[in-house]
PDB file of C-alpha atoms and ligand atoms in Angstrom:
ATOM      1  CA  MET A   1      15.629  45.674   5.111  1.00  0.00           C
ATOM      2  CA  GLY A   2      17.478  45.189   1.940  1.00  0.00           C
ATOM      3  CA  PHE A   3      17.660  46.641  -1.435  1.00  0.00           C
ATOM      4  CA  GLU A   4      17.760  44.575  -4.490  1.00  0.00           C
ATOM      5  CA  TRP A   5      20.570  45.918  -6.566  1.00  0.00           C
ATOM      6  CA  LEU A   6      19.715  46.287 -10.179  1.00  0.00           C
ATOM      7  CA  PRO A   7      22.626  45.538 -12.414  1.00  0.00           C
ATOM      8  CA  THR A   8      23.545  48.666 -14.276  1.00  0.00           C
ATOM      9  CA  LYS A   9      24.093  48.941 -18.008  1.00  0.00           C
ATOM     10  CA  ASN A  10      22.801  45.471 -18.641  1.00  0.00           C
ATOM     11  CA  TYR A  11      20.156  46.641 -21.043  1.00  0.00           C
ATOM     12  CA  LYS A  12      20.359  45.949 -24.694  1.00  0.00           C
ATOM     13  CA  ARG A  13      19.436  48.305 -27.430  1.00  0.00           C
ATOM     14  CA  HIS A  14      16.783  47.013 -29.757  1.00  0.00           C
ATOM     15  CA  TYR A  15      16.837  47.471 -33.486  1.00  0.00           C
ATOM     16  CA  ILE A  16      14.716  46.323 -36.360  1.00  0.00           C
ATOM     17  CA  CYS A  17      15.627  45.833 -39.992  1.00  0.00           C
ATOM     18  CA  LEU A  18      12.669  46.742 -42.174  1.00  0.00           C
ATOM     19  CA  LYS A  19      14.179  44.933 -45.120  1.00  0.00           C
ATOM     20  CA  CYS A  20      14.898  41.585 -43.464  1.00  0.00           C
ATOM     21  CA  GLN A  21      11.801  41.946 -41.261  1.00  0.00           C
ATOM     22  CA  LYS A  22      13.794  41.017 -38.212  1.00  0.00           C
ATOM     23  CA  GLY A  23      14.602  42.419 -34.807  1.00  0.00           C
ATOM     24  CA  PHE A  24      18.100  42.563 -33.356  1.00  0.00           C
ATOM     25  CA  LYS A  25      19.431  43.293 -29.914  1.00  0.00           C
ATOM     26  CA  ARG A  26      22.739  44.933 -29.385  1.00  0.00           C
ATOM     27  CA  ALA A  27      24.568  44.860 -26.110  1.00  0.00           C
ATOM     28  CA  SER A  28      25.225  48.245 -24.599  1.00  0.00           C
ATOM     29  CA  LYS A  29      28.883  47.270 -24.215  1.00  0.00           C
ATOM     30  CA  GLU A  30      29.359  47.881 -27.898  1.00  0.00           C
ATOM     31  CA  ASP A  31      27.676  51.217 -27.562  1.00  0.00           C
ATOM     32  CA  MET A  32      30.085  52.147 -24.837  1.00  0.00           C
ATOM     33  CA  LYS A  33      32.802  52.332 -27.437  1.00  0.00           C
ATOM     34  CA  ASN A  34      30.951  55.288 -28.860  1.00  0.00           C
ATOM     35  CA  PRO A  35      29.532  57.000 -25.809  1.00  0.00           C
ATOM     36  CA  VAL A  36      29.994  60.532 -27.082  1.00  0.00           C
ATOM     37  CA  ASN A  37      28.061  59.930 -30.267  1.00  0.00           C
ATOM     38  CA  ASP A  38      25.153  58.526 -28.368  1.00  0.00           C
ATOM     39  CA  ASP A  39      24.670  61.407 -26.057  1.00  0.00           C
ATOM     40  CA  PHE A  40      22.287  63.930 -27.486  1.00  0.00           C
ATOM     41  CA  SER A  41      23.322  66.764 -25.188  1.00  0.00           C
ATOM     42  CA  ASN A  42      26.897  66.367 -26.348  1.00  0.00           C
ATOM     43  CA  LEU A  43      25.671  66.496 -29.880  1.00  0.00           C
ATOM     44  CA  ILE A  44      23.762  69.699 -29.307  1.00  0.00           C
ATOM     45  CA  ASN A  45      26.586  71.287 -27.323  1.00  0.00           C
ATOM     46  CA  GLU A  46      29.013  70.477 -30.088  1.00  0.00           C
ATOM     47  CA  TYR A  47      26.637  72.033 -32.534  1.00  0.00           C
ATOM     48  CA  TYR A  48      26.554  75.318 -30.641  1.00  0.00           C
ATOM     49  CA  GLU A  49      30.284  75.298 -29.981  1.00  0.00           C
ATOM     50  CA  THR A  50      31.530  74.390 -33.415  1.00  0.00           C
ATOM     51  CA  ALA A  51      28.845  74.274 -36.046  1.00  0.00           C
ATOM     52  CA  SER A  52      26.155  76.805 -35.218  1.00  0.00           C
ATOM     53  CA  LYS A  53      26.344  78.219 -38.748  1.00  0.00           C
ATOM     54  CA  THR A  54      25.211  74.892 -40.135  1.00  0.00           C
ATOM     55  CA  ASP A  55      21.525  74.118 -40.501  1.00  0.00           C
ATOM     56  CA  ILE A  56      20.530  72.383 -37.272  1.00  0.00           C
ATOM     57  CA  VAL A  57      18.311  69.789 -38.935  1.00  0.00           C
ATOM     58  CA  LYS A  58      21.089  68.850 -41.370  1.00  0.00           C
ATOM     59  CA  TYR A  59      23.595  68.673 -38.539  1.00  0.00           C
ATOM     60  CA  ILE A  60      21.436  66.352 -36.442  1.00  0.00           C
ATOM     61  CA  ASN A  61      20.747  64.177 -39.466  1.00  0.00           C
ATOM     62  CA  ALA A  62      24.411  63.924 -40.365  1.00  0.00           C
ATOM     63  CA  ARG A  63      25.386  63.015 -36.831  1.00  0.00           C
ATOM     64  CA  HIS A  64      22.693  60.382 -36.641  1.00  0.00           C
ATOM     65  CA  GLN A  65      23.850  58.914 -39.946  1.00  0.00           C
ATOM     66  CA  LYS A  66      27.210  58.295 -38.334  1.00  0.00           C
ATOM     67  CA  ILE A  67      25.794  56.401 -35.396  1.00  0.00           C
ATOM     68  CA  LYS A  68      23.531  54.244 -37.513  1.00  0.00           C
ATOM     69  CA  VAL A  69      23.736  50.569 -36.800  1.00  0.00           C
ATOM     70  CA  SER A  70      23.748  48.408 -39.863  1.00  0.00           C
ATOM     71  CA  CYS A  71      21.893  45.127 -40.186  1.00  0.00           C
ATOM     72  CA  PRO A  72      24.147  42.089 -39.773  1.00  0.00           C
ATOM     73  CA  GLN A  73      22.357  40.429 -42.682  1.00  0.00           C
ATOM     74  CA  CYS A  74      21.722  43.010 -45.368  1.00  0.00           C
ATOM     75  CA  LYS A  75      23.988  45.841 -44.118  1.00  0.00           C
ATOM     76  CA  ASN A  76      21.208  48.400 -44.418  1.00  0.00           C
ATOM     77  CA  ALA A  77      20.650  50.846 -41.601  1.00  0.00           C
ATOM     78  CA  MET A  78      18.399  49.552 -38.881  1.00  0.00           C
ATOM     79  CA  LEU A  79      15.922  51.524 -36.835  1.00  0.00           C
ATOM     80  CA  GLN A  80      16.308  51.757 -33.112  1.00  0.00           C
ATOM     81  CA  VAL A  81      13.109  50.877 -31.293  1.00  0.00           C
ATOM     82  CA  HIS A  82      11.970  51.056 -27.721  1.00  0.00           C
ATOM     83  CA  TYR A  83      13.070  48.089 -25.627  1.00  0.00           C
ATOM     84  CA  ASP A  84       9.516  46.830 -25.183  1.00  0.00           C
ATOM     85  CA  PHE A  85       8.679  47.202 -28.859  1.00  0.00           C
ATOM     86  CA  GLU A  86       7.032  44.053 -30.144  1.00  0.00           C
ATOM     87  CA  VAL A  87       8.755  42.830 -33.250  1.00  0.00           C
ATOM     88  CA  PRO A  88       6.242  41.250 -35.630  1.00  0.00           C
ATOM     89  CA  SER A  89       6.966  37.775 -36.895  1.00  0.00           C
ATOM     90  CA  GLN A  90       8.975  37.661 -40.085  1.00  0.00           C
ATOM     91  CA  ARG A  91       6.027  36.287 -42.044  1.00  0.00           C
ATOM     92  CA  ASP A  92       3.690  39.005 -40.837  1.00  0.00           C
ATOM     93  CA  THR A  93       4.078  41.030 -44.041  1.00  0.00           C
ATOM     94  CA  LYS A  94       1.135  43.263 -43.229  1.00  0.00           C
ATOM     95  CA  SER A  95       2.618  44.519 -39.953  1.00  0.00           C
ATOM     96  CA  TRP A  96       6.001  45.078 -41.554  1.00  0.00           C
ATOM     97  CA  LYS A  97       4.424  47.037 -44.372  1.00  0.00           C
ATOM     98  CA  HIS A  98       2.733  49.210 -41.788  1.00  0.00           C
ATOM     99  CA  LEU A  99       6.028  49.717 -39.958  1.00  0.00           C
ATOM    100  CA  ARG A 100       7.781  50.708 -43.179  1.00  0.00           C
ATOM    101  CA  GLU A 101       5.126  53.339 -43.741  1.00  0.00           C
ATOM    102  CA  THR A 102       5.138  54.737 -40.240  1.00  0.00           C
ATOM    103  CA  LEU A 103       8.670  54.299 -38.914  1.00  0.00           C
ATOM    104  CA  GLN A 104      10.824  56.410 -41.144  1.00  0.00           C
ATOM    105  CA  THR A 105      13.234  57.900 -38.722  1.00  0.00           C
ATOM    106  CA  THR A 106      14.859  56.990 -35.482  1.00  0.00           C
ATOM    107  CA  ILE A 107      15.699  60.568 -34.668  1.00  0.00           C
ATOM    108  CA  ASP A 108      13.788  61.807 -31.695  1.00  0.00           C
ATOM    109  CA  TYR A 109      13.427  65.462 -32.630  1.00  0.00           C
ATOM    110  CA  GLU A 110      11.185  66.044 -29.653  1.00  0.00           C
ATOM    111  CA  THR A 111      14.225  65.653 -27.377  1.00  0.00           C
ATOM    112  CA  TYR A 112      16.054  68.372 -29.288  1.00  0.00           C
ATOM    113  CA  MET A 113      13.042  70.645 -29.262  1.00  0.00           C
ATOM    114  CA  GLN A 114      12.636  70.184 -25.543  1.00  0.00           C
ATOM    115  CA  TRP A 115      16.318  71.046 -25.025  1.00  0.00           C
ATOM    116  CA  HIS A 116      15.771  74.298 -26.912  1.00  0.00           C
ATOM    117  CA  ARG A 117      12.626  75.168 -24.966  1.00  0.00           C
ATOM    118  CA  ILE A 118      14.480  74.783 -21.673  1.00  0.00           C
ATOM    119  CA  LYS A 119      17.502  76.682 -22.934  1.00  0.00           C
ATOM    120  CA  LEU A 120      15.314  79.535 -24.156  1.00  0.00           C
ATOM    121  CA  GLN A 121      13.890  79.980 -20.681  1.00  0.00           C
ATOM    122  CA  GLU A 122      17.403  80.277 -19.290  1.00  0.00           C
ATOM    123  CA  THR A 123      18.632  82.709 -21.915  1.00  0.00           C
ATOM    124  CA  PRO A 124      17.941  86.444 -21.703  1.00  0.00           C
ATOM    125  CA  PRO A 125      15.778  87.598 -24.616  1.00  0.00           C
ATOM    126  CA  ASN A 126      17.106  90.035 -27.218  1.00  0.00           C
ATOM    127  CA  THR A 127      20.532  88.419 -27.232  1.00  0.00           C
ATOM    128  CA  PRO A 128      22.032  86.832 -30.359  1.00  0.00           C
ATOM    129  CA  GLU A 129      22.115  83.523 -28.505  1.00  0.00           C
ATOM    130  CA  TYR A 130      18.401  83.720 -27.792  1.00  0.00           C
ATOM    131  CA  LYS A 131      17.605  84.542 -31.403  1.00  0.00           C
ATOM    132  CA  LEU A 132      19.644  81.623 -32.660  1.00  0.00           C
ATOM    133  CA  LEU A 133      18.010  79.216 -30.219  1.00  0.00           C
ATOM    134  CA  LYS A 134      14.569  80.432 -31.219  1.00  0.00           C
ATOM    135  CA  LEU A 135      15.344  80.174 -34.908  1.00  0.00           C
ATOM    136  CA  ASN A 136      16.649  76.638 -34.514  1.00  0.00           C
ATOM    137  CA  LEU A 137      13.655  75.583 -32.455  1.00  0.00           C
ATOM    138  CA  GLU A 138      11.399  76.856 -35.234  1.00  0.00           C
ATOM    139  CA  LYS A 139      13.448  74.943 -37.797  1.00  0.00           C
ATOM    140  CA  LEU A 140      13.061  71.738 -35.833  1.00  0.00           C
ATOM    141  CA  ILE A 141       9.320  72.241 -35.413  1.00  0.00           C
ATOM    142  CA  ASN A 142       8.914  72.995 -39.123  1.00  0.00           C
ATOM    143  CA  HIS A 143      10.928  69.944 -40.014  1.00  0.00           C
ATOM    144  CA  VAL A 144       8.775  67.659 -37.895  1.00  0.00           C
ATOM    145  CA  THR A 145       5.476  69.122 -39.080  1.00  0.00           C
ATOM    146  CA  SER A 146       6.478  68.958 -42.744  1.00  0.00           C
ATOM    147  CA  LYS A 147       7.406  65.312 -42.243  1.00  0.00           C
ATOM    148  CA  LYS A 148       4.041  64.519 -40.718  1.00  0.00           C
ATOM    149  CA  ASN A 149       2.150  66.164 -43.548  1.00  0.00           C
ATOM    150  CA  SER A 150       4.063  64.588 -46.402  1.00  0.00           C
TER     151      SER A 150
HETATM  152 ZN1   ZN B   1      18.543  43.533 -42.908  1.00  0.00          ZN
END
């Protein structure tokens, strides 16, 4: 009996530049320099500890702006994609046009909404904390639905 040990942290993050129509991989080692910024639960905890008077959507956006990875060619912000995302060929203008229309944000709001849903279940109702969590969850939902409709 033996286990095959999977090397840890050997994955690469995948990005695409919509302008250059290219995909890029970035070693996680580089990301390790910025581990705090990458961790969404840190982000949300920091929000509630230090910035809960700020609009949550604006806060998340601002924090994600900071961790944006810029394209090595054109210096524009790239979009992070799933590791098995298939990058279209550079000449495949049609697919890239479609991506430009559909992939507008790399922010996974669903993760933040889910965090709030769990937190709400743990928080006693009729407390200021509960009200704030509920309000922020509604803000996130509104933000996502307004994006889909526009
Ligand atoms: Zn580029």
